mmCIF file of C-alpha atoms and ligand atoms in Angstrom:
data_model
loop_
_atom_site.group_PDB
_atom_site.id
_atom_site.type_symbol
_atom_site.label_atom_id
_atom_site.label_comp_id
_atom_site.label_asym_id
_atom_site.label_seq_id
_atom_site.Cartn_x
_atom_site.Cartn_y
_atom_site.Cartn_z
ATOM 1 C CA UNK G 1 0.129 0.655 0.067
ATOM 2 C CA UNK G 2 1.358 3.587 -1.027
ATOM 3 C CA UNK G 3 2.158 5.905 1.916
ATOM 4 C CA UNK G 4 1.163 9.248 2.501
ATOM 5 C CA UNK G 5 1.263 12.249 0.376
ATOM 6 C CA UNK G 6 2.500 15.278 2.116
ATOM 7 C CA UNK G 7 1.605 18.443 0.413
ATOM 8 C CA UNK G 8 3.430 21.706 1.319
ATOM 9 C CA UNK G 9 1.875 24.873 0.941
ATOM 10 C CA UNK G 10 -1.912 23.304 1.573
ATOM 11 C CA UNK G 11 -3.476 26.056 2.499
ATOM 12 C CA UNK G 12 -2.201 28.240 -0.809
ATOM 13 C CA UNK G 13 -3.776 28.794 -4.286
ATOM 14 C CA UNK G 14 -2.507 25.810 -5.477
ATOM 15 C CA UNK G 15 -1.865 23.163 -2.370
ATOM 16 C CA UNK G 16 -5.580 23.857 -1.589
ATOM 17 C CA UNK G 17 -7.006 22.630 -5.002
ATOM 18 C CA UNK G 18 -4.166 19.726 -4.969
ATOM 19 C CA UNK G 19 -5.869 18.176 -1.628
ATOM 20 C CA UNK G 20 -9.236 18.356 -2.944
ATOM 21 C CA UNK G 21 -8.244 16.372 -5.790
ATOM 22 C CA UNK G 22 -5.801 13.996 -4.060
ATOM 23 C CA UNK G 23 -8.449 13.808 -1.532
ATOM 24 C CA UNK G 24 -11.582 12.815 -4.001
ATOM 25 C CA UNK G 25 -8.874 10.235 -5.366
ATOM 26 C CA UNK G 26 -9.053 8.577 -2.400
ATOM 27 C CA UNK G 27 -5.377 9.091 -1.169
ATOM 28 C CA UNK G 28 -4.295 9.970 1.877
ATOM 29 C CA UNK G 29 -3.044 13.186 2.134
ATOM 30 C CA UNK G 30 -1.310 15.110 4.798
ATOM 31 C CA UNK G 31 -1.389 18.794 4.327
ATOM 32 C CA UNK G 32 1.063 20.887 5.689
ATOM 33 C CA UNK G 33 0.821 24.431 7.202
ATOM 34 C CA UNK G 34 2.750 26.643 10.114
ATOM 35 C CA UNK G 35 -0.798 26.760 11.612
ATOM 36 C CA UNK G 36 -2.962 23.493 11.718
ATOM 37 C CA UNK G 37 -5.185 24.156 14.285
ATOM 38 C CA UNK G 38 -6.797 27.036 11.513
ATOM 39 C CA UNK G 39 -6.448 24.877 9.125
ATOM 40 C CA UNK G 40 -10.025 23.136 7.727
ATOM 41 C CA UNK G 41 -11.090 20.780 4.603
ATOM 42 C CA UNK G 42 -14.032 19.355 4.424
ATOM 43 C CA UNK G 43 -12.256 15.398 3.496
ATOM 44 C CA UNK G 44 -11.988 13.409 6.403
ATOM 45 C CA UNK G 45 -8.576 11.871 4.935
ATOM 46 C CA UNK G 46 -6.289 15.022 4.919
ATOM 47 C CA UNK G 47 -4.373 14.997 7.820
ATOM 48 C CA UNK G 48 -3.096 18.843 8.670
ATOM 49 C CA UNK G 49 0.311 18.955 10.192
ATOM 50 C CA UNK G 50 2.677 21.613 11.582
ATOM 51 C CA UNK G 51 5.676 22.538 9.153
ATOM 52 C CA UNK G 52 7.733 25.798 9.126
ATOM 53 C CA UNK G 53 10.587 25.995 6.336
ATOM 54 C CA UNK G 54 12.007 28.106 9.374
ATOM 55 C CA UNK G 55 12.068 25.197 11.735
ATOM 56 C CA UNK G 56 13.838 22.439 10.670
ATOM 57 C CA UNK G 57 12.952 20.717 14.014
ATOM 58 C CA UNK G 58 9.176 20.185 12.312
ATOM 59 C CA UNK G 59 10.537 18.165 9.088
ATOM 60 C CA UNK G 60 11.015 14.766 10.829
ATOM 61 C CA UNK G 61 7.280 14.539 12.090
ATOM 62 C CA UNK G 62 6.278 16.280 8.758
ATOM 63 C CA UNK G 63 7.708 13.500 6.542
ATOM 64 C CA UNK G 64 6.781 10.734 8.916
ATOM 65 C CA UNK G 65 5.332 7.890 6.722
ATOM 66 C CA UNK G 66 5.444 9.943 3.668
ATOM 67 C CA UNK G 67 6.095 8.584 0.346
ATOM 68 C CA UNK G 68 5.280 11.078 -2.379
ATOM 69 C CA UNK G 69 5.670 15.418 -1.723
ATOM 70 C CA UNK G 70 4.311 18.168 -3.923
ATOM 71 C CA UNK G 71 7.065 20.792 -2.722
ATOM 72 C CA UNK G 72 6.861 24.263 -3.343
ATOM 73 C CA UNK G 73 10.031 26.406 -1.495
ATOM 74 C CA UNK G 74 9.088 29.037 0.197
ATOM 75 C CA UNK G 75 7.070 30.915 -2.101
ATOM 76 C CA UNK G 76 7.868 34.806 -2.701
ATOM 77 C CA UNK G 77 11.531 33.779 -1.654
ATOM 78 C CA UNK G 78 14.518 35.152 -3.497
ATOM 79 C CA UNK G 79 16.498 32.312 -0.500
ATOM 80 C CA UNK G 80 13.957 29.961 -1.076
ATOM 81 C CA UNK G 81 16.863 27.330 -2.046
ATOM 82 C CA UNK G 82 18.417 27.843 1.178
ATOM 83 C CA UNK G 83 15.094 26.636 3.285
ATOM 84 C CA UNK G 84 14.369 23.605 0.983
ATOM 85 C CA UNK G 85 17.684 21.694 0.562
ATOM 86 C CA UNK G 86 17.675 20.756 4.428
ATOM 87 C CA UNK G 87 13.825 19.277 3.418
ATOM 88 C CA UNK G 88 15.366 17.644 0.367
ATOM 89 C CA UNK G 89 17.887 16.191 2.620
ATOM 90 C CA UNK G 90 15.544 14.975 5.205
ATOM 91 C CA UNK G 91 13.467 13.582 2.087
ATOM 92 C CA UNK G 92 16.781 11.440 1.259
ATOM 93 C CA UNK G 93 16.932 10.105 4.460
ATOM 94 C CA UNK G 94 13.519 9.157 4.773
ATOM 95 C CA UNK G 95 13.250 7.205 1.477
ATOM 96 C CA UNK G 96 10.805 9.572 0.052
ATOM 97 C CA UNK G 97 10.118 8.278 -3.869
ATOM 98 C CA UNK G 98 9.106 10.813 -5.877
ATOM 99 C CA UNK G 99 8.612 14.907 -5.232
ATOM 100 C CA UNK G 100 6.555 17.121 -7.733
ATOM 101 C CA UNK G 101 8.435 20.542 -7.371
ATOM 102 C CA UNK G 102 6.457 23.536 -8.074
ATOM 103 C CA UNK G 103 9.165 25.649 -9.925
ATOM 104 C CA UNK G 104 8.261 28.661 -12.454
ATOM 105 C CA UNK G 105 8.402 28.997 -16.528
ATOM 106 C CA UNK G 106 11.852 29.911 -17.423
ATOM 107 C CA UNK G 107 14.229 28.539 -14.101
ATOM 108 C CA UNK G 108 16.009 26.010 -16.759
ATOM 109 C CA UNK G 109 17.594 29.033 -18.161
ATOM 110 C CA UNK G 110 18.244 31.354 -15.171
ATOM 111 C CA UNK G 111 20.938 29.960 -13.089
ATOM 112 C CA UNK G 112 20.842 32.802 -10.199
ATOM 113 C CA UNK G 113 17.142 32.130 -9.637
ATOM 114 C CA UNK G 114 16.134 30.362 -6.111
ATOM 115 C CA UNK G 115 13.966 27.877 -7.932
ATOM 116 C CA UNK G 116 16.423 26.793 -10.402
ATOM 117 C CA UNK G 117 18.631 25.718 -7.617
ATOM 118 C CA UNK G 118 16.167 23.705 -5.810
ATOM 119 C CA UNK G 119 15.467 22.241 -9.147
ATOM 120 C CA UNK G 120 19.380 21.000 -9.705
ATOM 121 C CA UNK G 121 19.381 20.380 -5.551
ATOM 122 C CA UNK G 122 16.496 17.839 -6.110
ATOM 123 C CA UNK G 123 18.154 16.462 -9.634
ATOM 124 C CA UNK G 124 20.899 15.592 -7.700
ATOM 125 C CA UNK G 125 19.690 14.227 -4.693
ATOM 126 C CA UNK G 126 18.526 10.812 -5.731
ATOM 127 C CA UNK G 127 15.158 11.365 -4.813
ATOM 128 C CA UNK G 128 12.403 10.746 -7.752
ATOM 129 C CA UNK G 129 11.700 14.230 -9.041
ATOM 130 C CA UNK G 130 8.723 15.907 -11.752
ATOM 131 C CA UNK G 131 9.584 19.693 -12.177
ATOM 132 C CA UNK G 132 5.898 21.639 -12.509
ATOM 133 C CA UNK G 133 7.513 25.080 -14.387
ATOM 134 C CA UNK G 134 3.810 26.763 -14.800
ATOM 135 C CA UNK G 135 3.541 30.683 -16.065
ATOM 136 C CA UNK G 136 1.677 33.308 -14.254
ATOM 137 C CA UNK G 137 -1.425 32.191 -12.969
ATOM 138 C CA UNK G 138 -4.875 33.537 -13.746
ATOM 139 C CA UNK G 139 -5.490 33.792 -9.935
ATOM 140 C CA UNK G 140 -3.301 36.831 -9.994
ATOM 141 C CA UNK G 141 -6.137 39.001 -10.800
ATOM 142 C CA UNK G 142 -8.823 37.230 -8.420
ATOM 143 C CA UNK G 143 -6.415 38.041 -5.202
ATOM 144 C CA UNK G 144 -4.779 41.445 -4.058
ATOM 145 C CA UNK G 145 -3.704 43.356 -5.144
ATOM 146 C CA UNK G 146 -4.667 43.337 -8.274
ATOM 147 C CA UNK G 147 -8.425 42.537 -7.149
ATOM 148 C CA UNK G 148 -8.325 45.398 -4.864
ATOM 149 C CA UNK G 149 -6.853 47.609 -7.554
ATOM 150 C CA UNK G 150 -9.574 46.452 -10.156
ATOM 151 C CA UNK G 151 -12.304 46.877 -7.618
ATOM 152 C CA UNK G 152 -11.101 50.626 -6.322
ATOM 153 C CA UNK G 153 -10.354 52.033 -9.717
ATOM 154 C CA UNK G 154 -11.849 49.780 -12.203
ATOM 155 C CA UNK G 155 -8.718 49.132 -14.367
ATOM 156 C CA UNK G 156 -5.448 46.554 -14.388
ATOM 157 C CA UNK G 157 -2.458 48.852 -13.435
ATOM 158 C CA UNK G 158 1.033 46.759 -14.506
ATOM 159 C CA UNK G 159 3.955 47.546 -16.468
ATOM 160 C CA UNK G 160 3.409 44.778 -18.722
ATOM 161 C CA UNK G 161 3.168 47.327 -22.039
ATOM 162 C CA UNK G 162 1.735 45.299 -25.139
ATOM 163 C CA UNK G 163 2.835 41.953 -24.083
ATOM 164 C CA UNK G 164 0.938 38.875 -24.541
ATOM 165 C CA UNK G 165 1.068 36.355 -21.564
ATOM 166 C CA UNK G 166 -0.251 32.771 -21.624
ATOM 167 C CA UNK G 167 -1.639 32.985 -18.256
ATOM 168 C CA UNK G 168 -2.461 29.203 -16.465
ATOM 169 C CA UNK G 169 -5.383 28.823 -14.502
ATOM 170 C CA UNK G 170 -4.269 27.331 -10.671
ATOM 171 C CA UNK G 171 -6.977 24.492 -11.087
ATOM 172 C CA UNK G 172 -4.708 22.840 -14.503
ATOM 173 C CA UNK G 173 -1.749 23.378 -12.090
ATOM 174 C CA UNK G 174 -3.085 21.063 -9.180
ATOM 175 C CA UNK G 175 -4.619 18.601 -11.529
ATOM 176 C CA UNK G 176 -1.033 18.210 -13.455
ATOM 177 C CA UNK G 177 0.334 17.675 -10.018
ATOM 178 C CA UNK G 178 -2.576 15.131 -8.931
ATOM 179 C CA UNK G 179 -1.869 13.419 -11.900
ATOM 180 C CA UNK G 180 2.220 13.094 -11.798
ATOM 181 C CA UNK G 181 1.970 12.285 -7.789
ATOM 182 C CA UNK G 182 -0.195 9.429 -8.948
ATOM 183 C CA UNK G 183 0.687 7.929 -12.558
ATOM 184 C CA UNK G 184 3.764 6.317 -13.689
ATOM 185 C CA UNK G 185 6.121 7.343 -15.705
ATOM 186 C CA UNK G 186 6.951 11.158 -14.927
ATOM 187 C CA UNK G 187 10.096 10.710 -12.774
ATOM 188 C CA UNK G 188 12.794 12.784 -13.660
ATOM 189 C CA UNK G 189 10.789 14.716 -16.386
ATOM 190 C CA UNK G 190 9.972 18.778 -16.232
ATOM 191 C CA UNK G 191 6.660 20.226 -18.076
ATOM 192 C CA UNK G 192 5.956 23.755 -18.723
ATOM 193 C CA UNK G 193 2.525 24.639 -18.014
ATOM 194 C CA UNK G 194 0.473 27.593 -20.038
ATOM 195 C CA UNK G 195 -3.130 28.392 -21.078
ATOM 196 C CA UNK G 196 -3.672 27.561 -24.549
ATOM 197 C CA UNK G 197 -3.439 31.235 -25.635
ATOM 198 C CA UNK G 198 -1.642 34.141 -25.096
ATOM 199 C CA UNK G 199 -3.443 37.097 -24.680
ATOM 200 C CA UNK G 200 -2.338 40.581 -23.757
ATOM 201 C CA UNK G 201 -3.933 42.989 -21.038
ATOM 202 C CA UNK G 202 -6.084 44.389 -23.357
ATOM 203 C CA UNK G 203 -7.670 40.710 -24.198
ATOM 204 C CA UNK G 204 -7.938 40.542 -20.144
ATOM 205 C CA UNK G 205 -9.500 43.481 -19.264
ATOM 206 C CA UNK G 206 -12.345 42.346 -22.038
ATOM 207 C CA UNK G 207 -12.752 39.269 -20.547
ATOM 208 C CA UNK G 208 -13.060 40.682 -17.205
ATOM 209 C CA UNK G 209 -15.279 43.112 -18.286
ATOM 210 C CA UNK G 210 -17.414 40.794 -20.134
ATOM 211 C CA UNK G 211 -17.904 38.488 -17.648
ATOM 212 C CA UNK G 212 -18.176 40.696 -14.607
ATOM 213 C CA UNK G 213 -20.385 43.262 -16.197
ATOM 214 C CA UNK G 214 -18.467 46.206 -15.124
ATOM 215 C CA UNK G 215 -16.298 48.104 -17.677
ATOM 216 C CA UNK G 216 -12.527 47.154 -16.292
ATOM 217 C CA UNK G 217 -9.783 49.439 -18.559
ATOM 218 C CA UNK G 218 -6.117 48.279 -19.032
ATOM 219 C CA UNK G 219 -3.697 50.846 -18.193
ATOM 220 C CA UNK G 220 0.120 49.806 -18.833
ATOM 221 C CA UNK G 221 2.484 51.575 -16.706
ATOM 222 C CA UNK G 222 5.668 52.105 -16.488
ATOM 223 C CA UNK G 223 8.453 50.439 -13.930
ATOM 224 C CA UNK G 224 8.653 53.380 -12.072
ATOM 225 C CA UNK G 225 5.185 53.862 -11.465
ATOM 226 C CA UNK G 226 4.705 50.453 -10.755
ATOM 227 C CA UNK G 227 7.173 50.564 -8.382
ATOM 228 C CA UNK G 228 6.365 53.315 -6.565
ATOM 229 C CA UNK G 229 2.672 51.877 -6.413
ATOM 230 C CA UNK G 230 3.934 48.285 -5.022
ATOM 231 C CA UNK G 231 5.912 50.269 -2.056
ATOM 232 C CA UNK G 232 3.044 52.032 -0.864
ATOM 233 C CA UNK G 233 0.943 48.831 -0.882
ATOM 234 C CA UNK G 234 3.774 47.906 1.577
ATOM 235 C CA UNK G 235 5.456 45.139 0.100
ATOM 236 C CA UNK G 236 9.565 44.802 0.809
ATOM 237 C CA UNK G 237 12.094 46.544 -1.692
ATOM 238 C CA UNK G 238 13.210 42.707 -1.957
ATOM 239 C CA UNK G 239 9.774 41.334 -3.254
ATOM 240 C CA UNK G 240 9.193 44.677 -5.266
ATOM 241 C CA UNK G 241 12.321 44.790 -7.469
ATOM 242 C CA UNK G 242 11.732 40.628 -8.024
ATOM 243 C CA UNK G 243 8.027 41.556 -9.404
ATOM 244 C CA UNK G 244 9.456 44.170 -11.149
ATOM 245 C CA UNK G 245 12.194 41.784 -12.645
ATOM 246 C CA UNK G 246 9.372 39.256 -13.964
ATOM 247 C CA UNK G 247 7.535 41.674 -15.573
ATOM 248 C CA UNK G 248 10.574 42.706 -17.409
ATOM 249 C CA UNK G 249 10.524 39.415 -18.783
ATOM 250 C CA UNK G 250 7.241 39.557 -19.507
ATOM 251 C CA UNK G 251 7.598 42.947 -21.999
ATOM 252 C CA UNK G 252 10.747 41.117 -23.972
ATOM 253 C CA UNK G 253 7.789 38.512 -24.223
ATOM 254 C CA UNK G 254 8.947 35.538 -22.717
ATOM 255 C CA UNK G 255 5.615 34.620 -21.097
ATOM 256 C CA UNK G 256 4.007 34.533 -24.352
ATOM 257 C CA UNK G 257 5.010 30.720 -25.124
ATOM 258 C CA UNK G 258 1.920 28.276 -25.258
ATOM 259 C CA UNK G 259 3.348 24.649 -24.475
ATOM 260 C CA UNK G 260 1.041 21.778 -24.994
ATOM 261 C CA UNK G 261 1.740 20.120 -22.076
ATOM 262 C CA UNK G 262 -1.315 20.745 -20.145
ATOM 263 C CA UNK G 263 -2.956 19.331 -23.088
ATOM 264 C CA UNK G 264 -0.872 16.119 -23.247
ATOM 265 C CA UNK G 265 -1.037 15.067 -19.432
ATOM 266 C CA UNK G 266 -4.878 15.838 -18.780
ATOM 267 C CA UNK G 267 -6.065 14.691 -22.152
ATOM 268 C CA UNK G 268 -8.018 17.906 -22.088
ATOM 269 C CA UNK G 269 -7.381 21.959 -23.152
ATOM 270 C CA UNK G 270 -6.374 24.159 -20.798
ATOM 271 C CA UNK G 271 -8.858 25.886 -18.920
ATOM 272 C CA UNK G 272 -9.749 29.290 -20.486
ATOM 273 C CA UNK G 273 -9.248 32.735 -19.516
ATOM 274 C CA UNK G 274 -12.741 33.709 -20.839
ATOM 275 C CA UNK G 275 -13.687 30.684 -18.112
ATOM 276 C CA UNK G 276 -11.716 31.582 -15.191
ATOM 277 C CA UNK G 277 -13.406 35.460 -15.546
ATOM 278 C CA UNK G 278 -16.397 33.693 -15.472
ATOM 279 C CA UNK G 279 -15.798 31.444 -12.743
ATOM 280 C CA UNK G 280 -14.584 34.569 -10.556
ATOM 281 C CA UNK G 281 -16.932 37.114 -11.978
ATOM 282 C CA UNK G 282 -18.037 38.243 -8.347
ATOM 283 C CA UNK G 283 -14.886 39.142 -7.203
ATOM 284 C CA UNK G 284 -14.172 42.389 -9.374
ATOM 285 C CA UNK G 285 -17.805 43.865 -8.965
HETATM 286 N N1 NAP W 1 1.837 34.099 -8.883
HETATM 287 C C1 NAP W 1 2.302 33.210 -9.927
HETATM 288 O O1 NAP W 1 1.738 33.753 -10.689
HETATM 289 C C2 NAP W 1 3.261 32.336 -10.252
HETATM 290 C C3 NAP W 1 3.758 31.877 -11.380
HETATM 291 C C4 NAP W 1 4.650 30.998 -11.590
HETATM 292 C C5 NAP W 1 5.786 30.188 -10.207
HETATM 293 N N2 NAP W 1 4.941 30.699 -8.891
HETATM 294 C C6 NAP W 1 5.289 29.759 -8.003
HETATM 295 O O2 NAP W 1 4.319 29.194 -7.348
HETATM 296 C C7 NAP W 1 4.510 29.345 -5.993
HETATM 297 C C8 NAP W 1 3.487 29.934 -5.356
HETATM 298 O O3 NAP W 1 2.282 28.697 -5.184
HETATM 299 P P1 NAP W 1 1.217 29.344 -4.456
HETATM 300 O O4 NAP W 1 0.606 30.838 -5.017
HETATM 301 O O5 NAP W 1 -0.238 28.564 -4.499
HETATM 302 O O6 NAP W 1 1.784 29.837 -2.634
HETATM 303 P P2 NAP W 1 0.918 30.796 -1.957
HETATM 304 O O7 NAP W 1 -0.789 31.044 -2.208
HETATM 305 O O8 NAP W 1 1.501 32.003 -2.115
HETATM 306 O O9 NAP W 1 0.885 29.976 -0.398
HETATM 307 C C9 NAP W 1 1.766 28.746 -0.417
HETATM 308 C C10 NAP W 1 1.517 28.276 1.108
HETATM 309 O O10 NAP W 1 3.367 28.772 1.626
HETATM 310 C C11 NAP W 1 2.938 28.671 3.142
HETATM 311 N N3 NAP W 1 3.989 28.984 3.246
HETATM 312 C C12 NAP W 1 4.747 30.462 3.705
HETATM 313 N N4 NAP W 1 5.670 30.085 3.940
HETATM 314 C C13 NAP W 1 5.849 29.208 4.946
HETATM 315 C C14 NAP W 1 7.296 28.784 5.370
HETATM 316 N N5 NAP W 1 7.814 29.465 6.160
HETATM 317 N N6 NAP W 1 6.909 27.397 6.201
HETATM 318 C C15 NAP W 1 6.095 26.984 5.323
HETATM 319 N N7 NAP W 1 5.004 27.140 4.821
HETATM 320 C C16 NAP W 1 5.063 28.373 4.632
HETATM 321 C C17 NAP W 1 1.621 29.035 3.572
HETATM 322 O O11 NAP W 1 1.413 28.217 4.444
HETATM 323 P P3 NAP W 1 0.767 28.523 5.864
HETATM 324 O O12 NAP W 1 0.176 29.953 5.924
HETATM 325 O O13 NAP W 1 -0.614 28.015 6.106
HETATM 326 O O14 NAP W 1 1.851 27.880 6.514
HETATM 327 C C18 NAP W 1 0.511 29.310 2.452
HETATM 328 O O15 NAP W 1 -0.565 29.511 2.541
HETATM 329 C C19 NAP W 1 6.046 29.979 -5.505
HETATM 330 O O16 NAP W 1 7.260 29.175 -5.601
HETATM 331 C C20 NAP W 1 5.797 30.538 -6.785
HETATM 332 O O17 NAP W 1 7.191 31.534 -7.360
HETATM 333 C C21 NAP W 1 3.705 31.549 -8.665
#
């Protein structure tokens, strides 16, 4: 009989969808969070455990009885590699056989990037791995800060110029993660996860307007205006610069690539931006 599947980042956007999918598939799921007392799931087979990348003393109990892991290195952190390495070492000691690692699109070509370092460390560890490299999530429009800006001003203010992006729905990322954790044949592979279409932000604004019934505009802002606005919202200078760096890649066209991996892995088309907008219409009103 298989052991438990550990989901790291289980209360986050991808992890919470994944916990639901794995539970429906009959897997015994261990859900990692810094605050298990606050965590809830309607699925009785989900066991919440206390886990904190900052406290390596939580690693052993978290991994006890686990044979597969969904790994998110600490989100939004330029030094996520440093806290992920000791966890990967512990996985190896405990005989974890498969790690599905949430990385990011383009990580393979950026040696200085923390998520690339995590990929490489995992590859060298001898533990079975699958890298998932998603593009920007569609959910950036339904969560802060962008959703708050859209509600307050009726506009999307980002420094994307007229670049196109193949945004992906987190529900597709979770579906791919569930498949790669439960099917054979994905060890040693890396998948690039995008939506089925690259859209510019005029098209994104039209889709949000059409779904919500509220007129939403796209306003292309300069990098300097974005920096002022992110800092005013309380984001640290480090995270601000990190985000601005991602938008530089967007403007250079790197995020317009459309991959067929979701279609191949799931046997269906990725969720469209129009569908995402319909499913989230109430959040922009
Ligand atoms: N957003 C995008 O467009 C995008 C695009 C490509 C790749 N990615 C990658 O996707 C990942 C983020 O995924 P997500 O959006 O699902 O994450 P998320 O919603 O931001 O959060 C994931 C969870 O991480 C947990 N966490 C935070 N600090 C922790 C710590 N010190 N120890 C243990 N757990 C901690 C939190 O759980 P608790 O509070 O319950 O502990 C949180 O719910 C990042 O690696 C990012 O680089 C994102």
